[in-house]
């Protein structure tokens, strides 16, 4: 068998270094949030800072890559639940998976309003997540499992806010978020017969620092 060429070896090293960086960044962002420095990430990955910038032009680009992975996982989870027999239970499982991710990964919710949210790929990934959320919510709505007028964007906004609500408690009570998730689920599934006082949002404001989701 022919030996590995220098070019092939270089490509293999680049792929390996990128994976090491993504793994290290994902762990550190999850543990400590978005203020982790590039130097700390490089040290965790066992590479130099220059290697980081050969793969990612800025920390926001690295953060965007992490967010794309997490958003993709949640979208895949929601997509798989679209074939579940019980639409209400499927929506509950999707909401639970979202909040579990947000609670586990501090950087996820901290990303809202950062320049990385203006990354075209991140915006598109959030749109896809909202589409899956709407498909799950529509199924549940048609089966009477959620109250009329609830939309997928409502669901995305609600699950995005649960981590923030429970944050003061999570250090001492890491499962406290489940209480607030259940309150949110009660709110969308209990039909009081009263119309909600404001129409549902038609879209998420993903540009600039004024908001977003996930």
CSV table of N, CA and C in Angstrom, one decimal, residues 51-183:
chain,number,residue,atom,x,y,z
A,51,UNK,N,-4.1,28.1,15.3
A,51,UNK,CA,-4.9,27.0,14.7
A,51,UNK,C,-6.4,27.3,14.7
A,52,UNK,N,-6.8,27.9,15.9
A,52,UNK,CA,-8.2,28.3,16.0
A,52,UNK,C,-8.6,29.2,14.8
A,53,UNK,N,-7.8,30.2,14.6
A,53,UNK,CA,-8.1,31.2,13.6
A,53,UNK,C,-7.9,30.8,12.2
A,54,UNK,N,-7.2,29.7,12.0
A,54,UNK,CA,-7.1,29.1,10.7
A,54,UNK,C,-8.4,28.4,10.3
A,55,UNK,N,-9.2,28.0,11.3
A,55,UNK,CA,-10.5,27.3,11.1
A,55,UNK,C,-11.7,28.2,11.2
A,56,UNK,N,-11.6,29.2,12.1
A,56,UNK,CA,-12.7,30.1,12.4
A,56,UNK,C,-12.2,31.5,12.5
A,57,UNK,N,-12.8,32.4,11.7
A,57,UNK,CA,-12.2,33.8,11.7
A,57,UNK,C,-12.4,34.6,13.0
A,58,UNK,N,-13.3,34.2,13.8
A,58,UNK,CA,-13.6,34.9,15.1
A,58,UNK,C,-14.3,33.9,16.0
A,59,UNK,N,-14.4,34.4,17.3
A,59,UNK,CA,-15.1,33.5,18.3
A,59,UNK,C,-16.5,33.4,17.9
A,60,UNK,N,-17.1,34.4,17.3
A,60,UNK,CA,-18.5,34.3,16.9
A,60,UNK,C,-18.7,33.3,15.8
A,61,UNK,N,-17.7,33.1,14.9
A,61,UNK,CA,-17.8,32.1,13.9
A,61,UNK,C,-17.8,30.7,14.5
A,62,UNK,N,-16.9,30.5,15.6
A,62,UNK,CA,-16.8,29.3,16.3
A,62,UNK,C,-18.1,29.0,17.0
A,63,UNK,N,-18.7,30.0,17.7
A,63,UNK,CA,-19.9,29.9,18.4
A,63,UNK,C,-21.0,29.5,17.4
A,64,UNK,N,-21.1,30.1,16.3
A,64,UNK,CA,-22.1,29.8,15.3
A,64,UNK,C,-22.0,28.4,14.9
A,65,UNK,N,-20.8,27.8,14.7
A,65,UNK,CA,-20.7,26.4,14.3
A,65,UNK,C,-21.2,25.5,15.4
A,66,UNK,N,-21.0,25.9,16.7
A,66,UNK,CA,-21.6,25.1,17.8
A,66,UNK,C,-23.1,25.2,17.8
A,67,UNK,N,-23.6,26.4,17.6
A,67,UNK,CA,-25.1,26.6,17.6
A,67,UNK,C,-25.7,25.8,16.4
A,68,UNK,N,-25.1,25.8,15.3
A,68,UNK,CA,-25.6,25.0,14.1
A,68,UNK,C,-25.8,23.5,14.5
A,69,UNK,N,-24.8,23.0,15.2
A,69,UNK,CA,-24.9,21.6,15.6
A,69,UNK,C,-26.0,21.3,16.5
A,70,UNK,N,-26.2,22.2,17.5
A,70,UNK,CA,-27.2,22.0,18.5
A,70,UNK,C,-28.6,22.2,17.9
A,71,UNK,N,-28.7,23.2,17.1
A,71,UNK,CA,-30.0,23.5,16.4
A,71,UNK,C,-30.4,22.3,15.5
A,72,UNK,N,-29.4,21.8,14.8
A,72,UNK,CA,-29.6,20.7,14.0
A,72,UNK,C,-30.1,19.4,14.7
A,73,UNK,N,-29.5,19.2,15.9
A,73,UNK,CA,-29.9,18.1,16.7
A,73,UNK,C,-31.4,18.2,17.2
A,74,UNK,N,-31.8,19.4,17.6
A,74,UNK,CA,-33.2,19.7,18.0
A,74,UNK,C,-34.1,19.5,16.9
A,75,UNK,N,-33.7,20.0,15.7
A,75,UNK,CA,-34.6,19.9,14.5
A,75,UNK,C,-34.8,18.5,14.2
A,76,UNK,N,-33.7,17.7,14.2
A,76,UNK,CA,-33.8,16.2,13.9
A,76,UNK,C,-34.7,15.5,14.9
A,77,UNK,N,-34.6,15.9,16.2
A,77,UNK,CA,-35.4,15.3,17.3
A,77,UNK,C,-36.9,15.6,17.0
A,78,UNK,N,-37.2,16.9,16.6
A,78,UNK,CA,-38.6,17.3,16.3
A,78,UNK,C,-39.1,16.6,15.1
A,79,UNK,N,-38.3,16.5,14.1
A,79,UNK,CA,-38.7,15.8,12.8
A,79,UNK,C,-39.0,14.3,13.1
A,80,UNK,N,-38.2,13.7,13.9
A,80,UNK,CA,-38.5,12.3,14.2
A,80,UNK,C,-39.8,12.1,14.9
A,81,UNK,N,-40.2,13.1,15.7
A,81,UNK,CA,-41.5,13.0,16.5
A,81,UNK,C,-42.7,13.3,15.7
A,82,UNK,N,-42.5,13.8,14.4
A,82,UNK,CA,-43.7,14.1,13.6
A,82,UNK,C,-44.5,12.8,13.2
A,83,UNK,N,-43.9,11.6,13.4
A,83,UNK,CA,-44.6,10.4,13.0
A,83,UNK,C,-45.1,9.7,14.3
A,84,UNK,N,-45.0,10.3,15.4
A,84,UNK,CA,-45.5,9.7,16.7
A,84,UNK,C,-47.0,9.6,16.6
A,85,UNK,N,-47.6,8.6,17.2
A,85,UNK,CA,-49.0,8.4,17.2
A,85,UNK,C,-49.7,9.5,18.0
A,86,UNK,N,-49.2,9.9,19.2
A,86,UNK,CA,-49.8,10.8,20.1
A,86,UNK,C,-49.2,12.2,19.9
A,87,UNK,N,-49.9,13.1,19.2
A,87,UNK,CA,-49.3,14.4,18.8
A,87,UNK,C,-49.1,15.2,20.0
A,88,UNK,N,-49.9,15.2,21.1
A,88,UNK,CA,-49.7,15.9,22.3
A,88,UNK,C,-48.5,15.5,23.0
A,89,UNK,N,-48.3,14.2,23.1
A,89,UNK,CA,-47.1,13.6,23.8
A,89,UNK,C,-45.8,14.0,23.0
A,90,UNK,N,-45.9,14.0,21.7
A,90,UNK,CA,-44.8,14.3,20.8
A,90,UNK,C,-44.4,15.7,21.0
A,91,UNK,N,-45.3,16.6,21.1
A,91,UNK,CA,-45.0,18.1,21.4
A,91,UNK,C,-44.3,18.2,22.7
A,92,UNK,N,-44.9,17.5,23.7
A,92,UNK,CA,-44.3,17.6,25.1
A,92,UNK,C,-42.8,17.1,25.1
A,93,UNK,N,-42.6,16.0,24.4
A,93,UNK,CA,-41.2,15.4,24.3
A,93,UNK,C,-40.3,16.4,23.6
A,94,UNK,N,-40.8,17.1,22.5
A,94,UNK,CA,-40.0,18.1,21.8
A,94,UNK,C,-39.6,19.2,22.8
A,95,UNK,N,-40.6,19.7,23.5
A,95,UNK,CA,-40.4,20.8,24.4
A,95,UNK,C,-39.4,20.4,25.5
A,96,UNK,N,-39.5,19.2,26.0
A,96,UNK,CA,-38.6,18.8,27.0
A,96,UNK,C,-37.2,18.7,26.5
A,97,UNK,N,-37.0,18.2,25.3
A,97,UNK,CA,-35.7,18.0,24.7
A,97,UNK,C,-35.1,19.4,24.5
A,98,UNK,N,-35.9,20.4,24.1
A,98,UNK,CA,-35.3,21.8,23.9
A,98,UNK,C,-34.9,22.3,25.2
A,99,UNK,N,-35.7,22.2,26.3
A,99,UNK,CA,-35.3,22.8,27.6
A,99,UNK,C,-34.1,22.1,28.2
A,100,UNK,N,-34.0,20.8,28.0
A,100,UNK,CA,-32.9,20.0,28.5
A,100,UNK,C,-31.6,20.6,27.8
A,101,UNK,N,-31.7,20.9,26.5
A,101,UNK,CA,-30.5,21.4,25.8
A,101,UNK,C,-30.1,22.8,26.4
A,102,UNK,N,-31.1,23.6,26.5
A,102,UNK,CA,-30.9,25.0,27.0
A,102,UNK,C,-30.3,25.0,28.4
A,103,UNK,N,-30.8,24.2,29.3
A,103,UNK,CA,-30.3,24.1,30.6
A,103,UNK,C,-28.9,23.5,30.7
A,104,UNK,N,-28.6,22.5,29.8
A,104,UNK,CA,-27.3,21.9,29.8
A,104,UNK,C,-26.2,22.8,29.2
A,105,UNK,N,-26.6,23.7,28.3
A,105,UNK,CA,-25.7,24.4,27.5
A,105,UNK,C,-25.9,25.9,27.7
A,106,UNK,N,-25.1,26.5,28.6
A,106,UNK,CA,-25.3,27.9,29.0
A,106,UNK,C,-25.2,28.9,27.8
A,107,UNK,N,-24.3,28.5,26.8
A,107,UNK,CA,-24.1,29.4,25.7
A,107,UNK,C,-25.3,29.5,24.8
A,108,UNK,N,-26.1,28.5,24.8
A,108,UNK,CA,-27.2,28.4,23.8
A,108,UNK,C,-28.1,29.7,24.0
A,109,UNK,N,-28.6,29.9,25.2
A,109,UNK,CA,-29.5,31.0,25.4
A,109,UNK,C,-28.7,32.3,25.4
A,110,UNK,N,-27.4,32.3,25.8
A,110,UNK,CA,-26.7,33.6,25.8
A,110,UNK,C,-26.4,34.1,24.4
A,111,UNK,N,-26.6,33.2,23.4
A,111,UNK,CA,-26.3,33.6,22.0
A,111,UNK,C,-27.3,34.6,21.5
A,112,UNK,N,-28.5,34.6,22.1
A,112,UNK,CA,-29.5,35.5,21.6
A,112,UNK,C,-29.0,37.0,21.6
A,113,UNK,N,-29.0,37.7,20.5
A,113,UNK,CA,-28.6,39.0,20.4
A,113,UNK,C,-27.1,39.2,20.1
A,114,UNK,N,-26.4,38.1,20.0
A,114,UNK,CA,-25.0,38.3,19.7
A,114,UNK,C,-24.8,38.3,18.2
A,115,UNK,N,-23.6,38.8,17.7
A,115,UNK,CA,-23.4,38.9,16.2
A,115,UNK,C,-23.5,37.5,15.6
A,116,UNK,N,-23.2,36.4,16.3
A,116,UNK,CA,-23.3,35.1,15.7
A,116,UNK,C,-24.8,34.8,15.2
A,117,UNK,N,-25.7,35.4,15.8
A,117,UNK,CA,-27.1,35.2,15.4
A,117,UNK,C,-27.4,35.8,14.0
A,118,UNK,N,-26.5,36.7,13.6
A,118,UNK,CA,-26.7,37.2,12.3
A,118,UNK,C,-26.0,36.3,11.2
A,119,UNK,N,-25.4,35.3,11.7
A,119,UNK,CA,-24.8,34.3,10.8
A,119,UNK,C,-25.9,33.7,9.9
A,120,UNK,N,-25.8,33.7,8.6
A,120,UNK,CA,-26.9,33.2,7.8
A,120,UNK,C,-27.3,31.8,8.1
A,121,UNK,N,-26.3,30.9,8.4
A,121,UNK,CA,-26.6,29.6,8.7
A,121,UNK,C,-27.4,29.4,9.9
A,122,UNK,N,-27.0,30.2,11.0
A,122,UNK,CA,-27.8,30.1,12.2
A,122,UNK,C,-29.2,30.6,12.1
A,123,UNK,N,-29.4,31.7,11.3
A,123,UNK,CA,-30.8,32.2,11.1
A,123,UNK,C,-31.6,31.1,10.4
A,124,UNK,N,-31.0,30.5,9.4
A,124,UNK,CA,-31.7,29.4,8.6
A,124,UNK,C,-32.0,28.2,9.5
A,125,UNK,N,-31.0,27.9,10.4
A,125,UNK,CA,-31.3,26.7,11.3
A,125,UNK,C,-32.4,27.0,12.3
A,126,UNK,N,-32.5,28.3,12.8
A,126,UNK,CA,-33.6,28.7,13.7
A,126,UNK,C,-34.9,28.6,12.9
A,127,UNK,N,-34.9,29.1,11.7
A,127,UNK,CA,-36.1,29.0,10.9
A,127,UNK,C,-36.6,27.5,10.7
A,128,UNK,N,-35.6,26.6,10.5
A,128,UNK,CA,-36.0,25.2,10.3
A,128,UNK,C,-36.5,24.7,11.6
A,129,UNK,N,-35.9,25.1,12.8
A,129,UNK,CA,-36.4,24.6,14.1
A,129,UNK,C,-37.9,25.1,14.3
A,130,UNK,N,-38.1,26.4,13.9
A,130,UNK,CA,-39.5,26.9,14.0
A,130,UNK,C,-40.5,26.2,13.1
A,131,UNK,N,-40.0,25.8,11.9
A,131,UNK,CA,-40.9,25.0,11.0
A,131,UNK,C,-41.3,23.7,11.6
A,132,UNK,N,-40.3,23.0,12.2
A,132,UNK,CA,-40.6,21.7,12.9
A,132,UNK,C,-41.5,21.9,14.1
A,133,UNK,N,-41.3,23.0,14.9
A,133,UNK,CA,-42.1,23.3,16.0
A,133,UNK,C,-43.5,23.5,15.6
A,134,UNK,N,-43.7,24.2,14.4
A,134,UNK,CA,-45.0,24.5,13.9
A,134,UNK,C,-45.7,23.3,13.5
A,135,UNK,N,-45.0,22.4,12.8
A,135,UNK,CA,-45.6,21.1,12.3
A,135,UNK,C,-46.1,20.3,13.5
A,136,UNK,N,-45.3,20.2,14.6
A,136,UNK,CA,-45.6,19.4,15.8
A,136,UNK,C,-46.8,20.1,16.5
A,137,UNK,N,-46.8,21.4,16.5
A,137,UNK,CA,-47.9,22.1,17.2
A,137,UNK,C,-49.2,22.0,16.4
A,138,UNK,N,-49.1,22.1,15.1
A,138,UNK,CA,-50.3,22.0,14.2
A,138,UNK,C,-50.9,20.6,14.4
A,139,UNK,N,-50.1,19.5,14.5
A,139,UNK,CA,-50.7,18.2,14.7
A,139,UNK,C,-51.4,18.2,16.1
A,140,UNK,N,-50.8,18.7,17.1
A,140,UNK,CA,-51.4,18.7,18.4
A,140,UNK,C,-52.6,19.6,18.5
A,141,UNK,N,-52.6,20.7,17.7
A,141,UNK,CA,-53.8,21.6,17.7
A,141,UNK,C,-55.0,20.8,17.0
A,142,UNK,N,-54.7,20.2,15.9
A,142,UNK,CA,-55.8,19.5,15.2
A,142,UNK,C,-56.3,18.3,16.0
A,143,UNK,N,-55.5,17.7,16.9
A,143,UNK,CA,-56.0,16.6,17.7
A,143,UNK,C,-56.6,17.2,19.0
A,144,UNK,N,-56.6,18.5,19.2
A,144,UNK,CA,-57.2,19.0,20.4
A,144,UNK,C,-56.3,18.9,21.6
A,145,UNK,N,-55.0,18.7,21.4
A,145,UNK,CA,-54.1,18.5,22.5
A,145,UNK,C,-53.6,19.8,23.0
A,146,UNK,N,-53.6,20.9,22.2
A,146,UNK,CA,-53.3,22.2,22.6
A,146,UNK,C,-54.4,23.2,22.3
A,147,UNK,N,-54.5,24.3,23.0
A,147,UNK,CA,-55.6,25.2,22.8
A,147,UNK,C,-55.5,25.9,21.5
A,148,UNK,N,-56.7,26.3,20.9
A,148,UNK,CA,-56.7,27.0,19.6
A,148,UNK,C,-55.8,28.2,19.7
A,149,UNK,N,-55.1,28.5,18.5
A,149,UNK,CA,-54.3,29.7,18.4
A,149,UNK,C,-52.9,29.6,18.8
A,150,UNK,N,-52.5,28.5,19.5
A,150,UNK,CA,-51.1,28.3,19.8
A,150,UNK,C,-50.3,27.9,18.6
A,151,UNK,N,-49.2,28.5,18.4
A,151,UNK,CA,-48.3,28.3,17.2
A,151,UNK,C,-47.0,27.7,17.6
A,152,UNK,N,-46.2,27.3,16.6
A,152,UNK,CA,-44.9,26.8,16.8
A,152,UNK,C,-44.0,27.9,17.3
A,153,UNK,N,-44.1,29.1,16.9
A,153,UNK,CA,-43.3,30.2,17.4
A,153,UNK,C,-43.6,30.4,18.9
A,154,UNK,N,-44.9,30.3,19.3
A,154,UNK,CA,-45.2,30.4,20.7
A,154,UNK,C,-44.4,29.4,21.5
A,155,UNK,N,-44.4,28.2,21.0
A,155,UNK,CA,-43.7,27.1,21.6
A,155,UNK,C,-42.2,27.3,21.7
A,156,UNK,N,-41.6,27.8,20.7
A,156,UNK,CA,-40.1,28.1,20.7
A,156,UNK,C,-39.8,29.2,21.7
A,157,UNK,N,-40.6,30.2,21.7
A,157,UNK,CA,-40.4,31.3,22.7
A,157,UNK,C,-40.6,30.8,24.1
A,158,UNK,N,-41.6,30.0,24.3
A,158,UNK,CA,-41.8,29.5,25.7
A,158,UNK,C,-40.6,28.7,26.2
A,159,UNK,N,-40.2,27.7,25.4
A,159,UNK,CA,-39.1,26.9,25.8
A,159,UNK,C,-37.8,27.6,26.0
A,160,UNK,N,-37.6,28.7,25.2
A,160,UNK,CA,-36.4,29.5,25.3
A,160,UNK,C,-36.4,30.3,26.6
A,161,UNK,N,-37.6,30.6,27.1
A,161,UNK,CA,-37.6,31.4,28.4
A,161,UNK,C,-37.6,30.6,29.6
A,162,UNK,N,-37.8,29.2,29.6
A,162,UNK,CA,-37.8,28.4,30.8
A,162,UNK,C,-36.5,28.4,31.5
A,163,UNK,N,-35.4,28.3,30.7
A,163,UNK,CA,-34.1,28.3,31.3
A,163,UNK,C,-33.8,29.5,32.1
A,164,UNK,N,-34.2,30.7,31.5
A,164,UNK,CA,-34.0,32.0,32.1
A,164,UNK,C,-34.8,32.0,33.4
A,165,UNK,N,-36.1,31.5,33.4
A,165,UNK,CA,-36.9,31.5,34.6
A,165,UNK,C,-36.3,30.7,35.7
A,166,UNK,N,-35.8,29.5,35.4
A,166,UNK,CA,-35.3,28.6,36.4
A,166,UNK,C,-33.8,28.9,36.8
A,167,UNK,N,-33.1,29.7,36.0
A,167,UNK,CA,-31.7,29.9,36.2
A,167,UNK,C,-31.3,30.2,37.7
A,168,UNK,N,-32.0,31.1,38.4
A,168,UNK,CA,-31.6,31.3,39.8
A,168,UNK,C,-31.6,30.1,40.7
A,169,UNK,N,-32.3,29.1,40.3
A,169,UNK,CA,-32.5,27.9,41.2
A,169,UNK,C,-31.6,26.7,40.8
A,170,UNK,N,-31.1,26.7,39.6
A,170,UNK,CA,-30.5,25.5,39.0
A,170,UNK,C,-29.2,25.1,39.7
A,171,UNK,N,-28.4,26.0,40.3
A,171,UNK,CA,-27.2,25.6,41.0
A,171,UNK,C,-27.5,24.7,42.1
A,172,UNK,N,-28.5,25.0,42.9
A,172,UNK,CA,-28.9,24.2,44.1
A,172,UNK,C,-30.0,23.1,43.7
A,173,UNK,N,-30.8,23.4,42.7
A,173,UNK,CA,-31.9,22.5,42.3
A,173,UNK,C,-31.8,22.3,40.8
A,174,UNK,N,-31.0,21.4,40.3
A,174,UNK,CA,-30.8,21.3,38.8
A,174,UNK,C,-32.0,20.8,38.1
A,175,UNK,N,-33.0,20.3,38.7
A,175,UNK,CA,-34.2,19.8,38.0
A,175,UNK,C,-35.3,20.8,38.2
A,176,UNK,N,-35.1,22.0,38.7
A,176,UNK,CA,-36.2,22.9,39.0
A,176,UNK,C,-36.9,23.4,37.7
A,177,UNK,N,-36.1,23.3,36.6
A,177,UNK,CA,-36.7,23.7,35.3
A,177,UNK,C,-38.0,22.9,34.9
A,178,UNK,N,-38.0,21.7,35.4
A,178,UNK,CA,-39.2,20.8,35.1
A,178,UNK,C,-40.5,21.4,35.6
A,179,UNK,N,-40.4,22.1,36.7
A,179,UNK,CA,-41.6,22.8,37.3
A,179,UNK,C,-42.2,23.8,36.3
A,180,UNK,N,-41.2,24.6,35.7
A,180,UNK,CA,-41.6,25.7,34.9
A,180,UNK,C,-42.0,25.2,33.5
A,181,UNK,N,-41.4,24.1,33.0
A,181,UNK,CA,-41.8,23.5,31.8
A,181,UNK,C,-43.3,23.0,31.9
A,182,UNK,N,-43.6,22.4,33.1
A,182,UNK,CA,-44.9,21.9,33.2
A,182,UNK,C,-45.9,23.0,33.3
A,183,UNK,N,-45.6,24.1,33.9
A,183,UNK,CA,-46.5,25.3,33.9
A,183,UNK,C,-46.7,25.8,32.5
